[in-house]
Amino acid sequence: MVASGTFGYAREMAGLVDLCRLGGILPKTITREPRRGNPPPRTIETTGGMLNSIGLDNDGIEAFIEHQLPYLASLGTAILVSIAGRNRAEFVEMAARLDGLAGVAALELNLSCPNVSGGVDFGTDPAMCESVVARVRRACGLPVLAKLTPNVTHLCAVAKAAEAGGADVVSLINTCLGLAVDWRRRRPILGNVMGGLSGPAIKPIALGAVYRAGQAVNVPLVGIGGIASVDDVMEFIVAGATAVQIGTANFYNPTASIQILDALPAALAELGAACVADVVGTIDTG
Ligand code: FUM
């Protein structure tokens, strides 16, 4: 799959990527109301990654349903809609609105955006996480993925809470909170001061999160964080991920996902595996 926020609404990539080959597309997170996002600059390249402080810039759920979903639904791949609410009621309302709409295969609850006030509360407090997931679960029949933040001390407690709330899948990780500084001006580079770090720089953090969550929960895990090659994908699968999302790599190599798909059968064959499922969580830590 391709990760939310890194693939636009897919139109931008249509000339570059054979979209129907993807396992799924996660469009940019939508909110109930339109959001203008944070002040610029909103992205900065860093060593081995990038820092963003977009602030969930989007046109709101109704504009998404009217202008983006019909196109996305026509692409021949699963569309997993990423949603973020300011409170539980907004999550529930959006889930109910999307339930049953043609083309929506699943919901990914963005419980982890570091760039909006309140955005990570649901992903840092296990009780809030369980409660919002449970309410969404009751409000819709769609598969529910809970996307978690690495910016916590007790990641496994939050993953367990998501599972207890009824999440079908746990996605991890979202970005790591960080800062870029222009020392000559003694100023932060991003308009919102802090941002979320993504890209290869965070891959070991993401792998560690997948490995640890895999010890804590029984639901499938989606690995996200710095994946740019088939080797990265295999590392995540061995560590415990059932599926992965390609994120920041889409910005500098839009065809990364297709190159990975092409290379995956040979990588699986190296392990004598016939399919991804044969490899999931097979890491030997003994
Ligand atoms: O600021 C943003 O829109 C980022 C969203 C996220 O990391 O979930």
Short mmCIF file of C-alpha atoms and ligand atoms in Angstrom, two decimals:
data_model
loop_
_atom_site.label_atom_id
_atom_site.label_comp_id
_atom_site.label_asym_id
_atom_site.label_seq_id
_atom_site.Cartn_x
_atom_site.Cartn_y
_atom_site.Cartn_z
CA MET A 1 0.00 0.00 0.00
CA VAL A 2 0.99 3.62 -0.27
CA ALA A 3 0.83 5.68 2.90
CA SER A 4 -1.51 8.54 3.62
CA GLY A 5 -0.11 11.98 2.88
CA THR A 6 2.53 10.72 0.48
CA PHE A 7 0.44 9.93 -2.58
CA GLY A 8 -1.98 12.83 -2.80
CA TYR A 9 -5.37 11.61 -3.99
CA ALA A 10 -3.62 9.33 -6.52
CA ARG A 11 -4.32 11.52 -9.58
CA GLU A 12 -0.89 13.05 -9.12
CA MET A 13 0.71 9.62 -9.49
CA ALA A 14 -1.50 8.17 -12.22
CA GLY A 15 0.99 8.85 -15.01
CA LEU A 16 3.83 7.27 -13.08
CA VAL A 17 2.41 4.28 -11.26
CA ASP A 18 0.23 1.42 -12.47
CA LEU A 19 -2.24 2.11 -9.68
CA CYS A 20 -4.23 -1.10 -9.97
CA ARG A 21 -1.13 -3.10 -9.06
CA LEU A 22 -1.02 -1.57 -5.59
CA GLY A 23 -2.50 -3.48 -2.67
CA GLY A 24 -4.18 -0.29 -1.60
CA ILE A 25 -4.06 3.48 -1.59
CA LEU A 26 -4.44 5.63 1.50
CA PRO A 27 -5.32 9.17 0.43
CA LYS A 28 -4.30 12.15 2.55
CA THR A 29 -6.09 12.14 5.90
CA ILE A 30 -9.47 13.84 5.81
CA THR A 31 -11.21 15.71 8.57
CA ARG A 32 -14.86 16.62 9.09
CA GLU A 33 -14.33 20.27 8.19
CA PRO A 34 -11.86 21.66 5.64
CA ARG A 35 -8.50 22.60 7.16
CA ARG A 36 -6.01 25.12 5.82
CA GLY A 37 -3.09 23.42 7.58
CA ASN A 38 -0.10 25.00 9.25
CA PRO A 39 1.86 28.08 8.11
CA PRO A 40 4.72 27.52 5.65
CA PRO A 41 7.38 26.31 5.33
CA ARG A 42 5.73 22.96 5.94
CA THR A 43 8.39 20.53 4.74
CA ILE A 44 12.16 20.35 4.97
CA GLU A 45 14.53 17.64 3.81
CA THR A 46 16.70 16.25 6.60
CA THR A 47 19.47 13.69 6.73
CA GLY A 48 17.89 10.43 5.63
CA GLY A 49 14.40 11.80 5.71
CA MET A 50 12.06 14.74 5.82
CA LEU A 51 10.26 16.75 8.41
CA ASN A 52 6.68 17.87 7.75
CA SER A 53 4.25 20.09 9.58
CA ILE A 54 1.39 20.05 7.08
CA GLY A 55 -1.30 20.23 9.75
CA LEU A 56 -3.85 17.99 8.01
CA ASP A 57 -4.50 20.42 5.16
CA ASN A 58 -7.54 19.00 3.34
CA ASP A 59 -10.89 20.03 1.90
CA GLY A 60 -13.01 18.09 4.38
CA ILE A 61 -14.98 14.86 4.13
CA GLU A 62 -17.81 16.11 1.92
CA ALA A 63 -15.43 17.49 -0.71
CA PHE A 64 -13.49 14.22 -0.55
CA ILE A 65 -16.64 12.18 -1.15
CA GLU A 66 -17.77 14.41 -4.00
CA HIS A 67 -14.49 15.13 -5.81
CA GLN A 68 -11.94 12.45 -4.91
CA LEU A 69 -13.73 9.24 -4.01
CA PRO A 70 -15.37 8.57 -7.42
CA TYR A 71 -11.95 8.74 -9.08
CA LEU A 72 -10.26 6.68 -6.37
CA ALA A 73 -13.03 4.08 -6.55
CA SER A 74 -12.39 3.67 -10.27
CA LEU A 75 -8.74 2.67 -9.89
CA GLY A 76 -9.20 -1.06 -9.32
CA THR A 77 -7.39 -1.16 -5.99
CA ALA A 78 -8.49 -0.95 -2.37
CA ILE A 79 -9.04 2.55 -1.03
CA LEU A 80 -8.39 2.83 2.70
CA VAL A 81 -9.65 6.20 3.86
CA SER A 82 -7.56 7.90 6.53
CA ILE A 83 -9.68 9.95 8.91
CA ALA A 84 -8.88 12.23 11.84
CA GLY A 85 -11.37 13.74 14.24
CA ARG A 86 -10.94 16.49 16.80
CA ASN A 87 -12.93 14.35 19.19
CA ARG A 88 -14.61 10.97 19.38
CA ALA A 89 -17.86 12.28 17.95
CA GLU A 90 -16.13 13.48 14.78
CA PHE A 91 -14.40 10.13 14.29
CA VAL A 92 -17.73 8.36 14.69
CA GLU A 93 -19.58 10.74 12.39
CA MET A 94 -16.99 10.38 9.63
CA ALA A 95 -16.88 6.59 9.99
CA ALA A 96 -20.66 6.37 9.69
CA ARG A 97 -20.65 8.72 6.68
CA LEU A 98 -18.07 6.61 4.83
CA ASP A 99 -19.63 3.27 5.74
CA GLY A 100 -21.06 1.59 2.68
CA LEU A 101 -19.87 4.20 0.17
CA ALA A 102 -18.71 2.62 -3.08
CA GLY A 103 -14.95 2.34 -3.20
CA VAL A 104 -14.22 2.56 0.52
CA ALA A 105 -12.50 -0.69 1.53
CA ALA A 106 -11.45 0.27 5.06
CA LEU A 107 -10.80 3.13 7.44
CA GLU A 108 -7.45 4.02 8.90
CA LEU A 109 -7.91 6.08 12.06
CA ASN A 110 -5.15 8.66 12.20
CA LEU A 111 -4.66 8.68 15.95
CA SER A 112 -1.16 10.02 15.59
CA CYS A 113 -0.71 13.25 13.62
CA PRO A 114 1.88 15.26 15.56
CA ASN A 115 1.09 18.52 13.77
CA VAL A 116 -2.37 19.44 15.06
CA SER A 117 -3.41 20.21 18.59
CA GLY A 118 -5.16 17.20 20.05
CA GLY A 119 -4.01 15.10 17.11
CA VAL A 120 -1.97 12.62 19.08
CA ASP A 121 -4.07 12.45 22.25
CA PHE A 122 -5.93 9.41 20.97
CA GLY A 123 -2.67 7.67 20.18
CA THR A 124 -0.85 8.47 23.39
CA ASP A 125 -3.52 7.65 25.95
CA PRO A 126 -4.51 3.98 25.92
CA ALA A 127 -7.96 4.62 27.39
CA MET A 128 -8.76 7.29 24.79
CA CYS A 129 -7.41 5.06 22.04
CA GLU A 130 -9.60 2.14 23.08
CA SER A 131 -12.63 4.31 23.44
CA VAL A 132 -12.39 6.00 20.03
CA VAL A 133 -11.67 2.73 18.26
CA ALA A 134 -14.58 1.03 20.03
CA ARG A 135 -17.00 3.79 19.07
CA VAL A 136 -15.89 3.76 15.45
CA ARG A 137 -16.13 -0.01 15.48
CA ARG A 138 -19.76 0.22 16.58
CA ALA A 139 -20.54 2.98 14.08
CA CYS A 140 -19.46 1.19 10.90
CA GLY A 141 -18.98 -2.20 9.33
CA LEU A 142 -15.72 -1.35 7.60
CA PRO A 143 -12.39 -2.89 8.59
CA VAL A 144 -10.67 -0.48 10.97
CA LEU A 145 -6.94 0.18 11.08
CA ALA A 146 -5.57 2.18 14.02
CA LYS A 147 -2.47 4.19 13.06
CA LEU A 148 -0.26 4.76 16.06
CA THR A 149 2.43 7.24 16.98
CA PRO A 150 5.98 6.30 18.02
CA ASN A 151 6.05 9.36 20.27
CA VAL A 152 5.04 7.43 23.38
CA THR A 153 6.77 5.57 26.17
CA HIS A 154 4.41 2.62 26.22
CA LEU A 155 3.69 1.80 22.61
CA CYS A 156 2.50 -1.72 23.41
CA ALA A 157 -0.10 -0.42 25.86
CA VAL A 158 -1.59 1.75 23.11
CA ALA A 159 -1.46 -1.10 20.58
CA LYS A 160 -3.27 -3.36 23.07
CA ALA A 161 -5.84 -0.66 23.66
CA ALA A 162 -6.49 -0.38 19.92
CA GLU A 163 -6.94 -4.14 19.73
CA ALA A 164 -9.22 -4.15 22.77
CA GLY A 165 -11.31 -1.43 21.14
CA GLY A 166 -11.86 -3.68 18.15
CA ALA A 167 -9.24 -2.52 15.64
CA ASP A 168 -8.83 -5.12 12.92
CA VAL A 169 -5.30 -3.98 12.20
CA VAL A 170 -2.69 -1.80 13.88
CA SER A 171 -0.60 0.43 11.59
CA LEU A 172 2.68 1.70 12.90
CA ILE A 173 4.37 4.08 12.88
CA ASN A 174 3.40 7.66 12.10
CA THR A 175 6.17 10.27 12.16
CA CYS A 176 8.63 10.99 14.96
CA LEU A 177 8.39 14.46 16.47
CA GLY A 178 11.37 16.60 15.49
CA LEU A 179 12.81 20.06 14.91
CA ALA A 180 14.89 21.67 12.14
CA VAL A 181 16.86 24.82 13.00
CA ASP A 182 18.31 27.62 10.90
CA TRP A 183 21.08 28.48 13.34
CA ARG A 184 22.17 31.63 11.50
CA ARG A 185 18.73 33.13 11.92
CA ARG A 186 18.26 31.38 15.24
CA ARG A 187 14.88 30.31 13.94
CA PRO A 188 13.03 27.03 13.48
CA ILE A 189 12.78 26.20 9.78
CA LEU A 190 9.19 24.98 9.86
CA GLY A 191 6.44 27.54 10.26
CA ASN A 192 4.85 25.43 12.97
CA VAL A 193 8.24 24.99 14.74
CA MET A 194 7.99 21.22 15.32
CA GLY A 195 7.28 18.63 12.67
CA GLY A 196 7.08 14.91 12.03
CA LEU A 197 10.18 13.06 10.81
CA SER A 198 9.71 10.35 8.19
CA GLY A 199 11.87 8.47 5.70
CA PRO A 200 14.79 6.06 6.01
CA ALA A 201 16.02 7.82 9.16
CA ILE A 202 13.11 6.38 11.15
CA LYS A 203 13.17 2.83 9.79
CA PRO A 204 14.87 1.26 12.83
CA ILE A 205 12.33 2.95 15.12
CA ALA A 206 9.49 1.63 12.98
CA LEU A 207 10.94 -1.87 12.84
CA GLY A 208 11.33 -1.86 16.60
CA ALA A 209 7.74 -0.72 16.99
CA VAL A 210 6.44 -3.49 14.72
CA TYR A 211 8.50 -6.09 16.53
CA ARG A 212 7.34 -4.96 19.97
CA ALA A 213 3.69 -4.58 18.95
CA GLY A 214 3.84 -8.06 17.47
CA GLN A 215 4.66 -9.42 20.93
CA ALA A 216 1.71 -7.55 22.42
CA VAL A 217 -1.25 -8.00 20.08
CA ASN A 218 -2.79 -10.68 17.90
CA VAL A 219 -4.22 -8.51 15.14
CA PRO A 220 -2.24 -8.06 11.92
CA LEU A 221 0.25 -5.20 11.77
CA VAL A 222 0.92 -2.81 8.91
CA GLY A 223 4.52 -1.59 8.96
CA ILE A 224 5.23 2.02 7.98
CA GLY A 225 8.42 4.03 8.32
CA GLY A 226 11.29 4.53 5.95
CA ILE A 227 10.42 1.71 3.58
CA ALA A 228 12.06 2.32 0.21
CA SER A 229 13.21 -1.05 -1.11
CA VAL A 230 12.28 -4.71 -1.17
CA ASP A 231 14.89 -5.36 1.52
CA ASP A 232 13.10 -2.88 3.76
CA VAL A 233 9.81 -4.65 3.09
CA MET A 234 11.27 -8.06 3.92
CA GLU A 235 12.74 -6.67 7.15
CA PHE A 236 9.30 -5.45 8.22
CA ILE A 237 7.62 -8.73 7.32
CA VAL A 238 10.20 -10.80 9.17
CA ALA A 239 9.83 -8.44 12.15
CA GLY A 240 6.08 -9.05 12.26
CA ALA A 241 4.27 -6.92 9.67
CA THR A 242 1.61 -8.59 7.54
CA ALA A 243 1.60 -5.69 5.11
CA VAL A 244 3.45 -2.42 4.62
CA GLN A 245 2.84 1.10 3.45
CA ILE A 246 5.37 2.98 1.35
CA GLY A 247 5.47 6.61 2.41
CA THR A 248 8.22 9.20 2.01
CA ALA A 249 9.91 7.19 -0.75
CA ASN A 250 6.99 8.16 -3.01
CA PHE A 251 8.23 11.75 -2.97
CA TYR A 252 11.68 10.97 -4.37
CA ASN A 253 10.94 7.74 -6.22
CA PRO A 254 7.26 7.61 -7.19
CA THR A 255 7.69 4.16 -8.68
CA ALA A 256 9.23 2.67 -5.51
CA SER A 257 6.10 0.65 -4.75
CA ILE A 258 6.06 -0.93 -8.18
CA GLN A 259 9.78 -1.70 -8.09
CA ILE A 260 9.23 -3.38 -4.73
CA LEU A 261 6.30 -5.41 -6.06
CA ASP A 262 8.41 -6.59 -8.96
CA ALA A 263 11.24 -7.64 -6.63
CA LEU A 264 9.12 -9.27 -3.93
CA PRO A 265 8.68 -12.79 -5.40
CA ALA A 266 12.46 -13.27 -5.72
CA ALA A 267 13.04 -12.02 -2.16
CA LEU A 268 10.42 -14.44 -0.82
CA ALA A 269 11.97 -17.25 -2.84
CA GLU A 270 15.34 -16.55 -1.20
CA LEU A 271 13.73 -17.63 2.06
CA GLY A 272 12.01 -20.58 0.41
CA ALA A 273 8.67 -18.87 1.00
CA ALA A 274 5.75 -19.13 -1.39
CA CYS A 275 3.94 -16.07 -0.05
CA VAL A 276 4.27 -13.20 2.40
CA ALA A 277 2.27 -15.06 5.06
CA ASP A 278 5.04 -17.69 5.26
CA VAL A 279 7.46 -15.04 6.45
CA VAL A 280 5.40 -12.82 8.77
CA GLY A 281 6.96 -12.58 12.22
CA THR A 282 9.54 -15.28 11.59
CA ILE A 283 12.37 -13.28 13.16
CA ASP A 284 14.57 -15.54 15.28
CA THR A 285 15.67 -13.64 18.37
CA GLY A 286 16.97 -16.72 20.14
O1 FUM B 1 0.61 17.34 9.36
C1 FUM B 1 0.11 16.41 8.73
O2 FUM B 1 -0.82 16.59 7.94
C2 FUM B 1 0.60 15.06 9.03
C3 FUM B 1 -0.20 14.09 9.25
C4 FUM B 1 0.26 12.84 9.86
O3 FUM B 1 1.45 12.65 10.09
O4 FUM B 1 -0.57 12.00 10.15
#
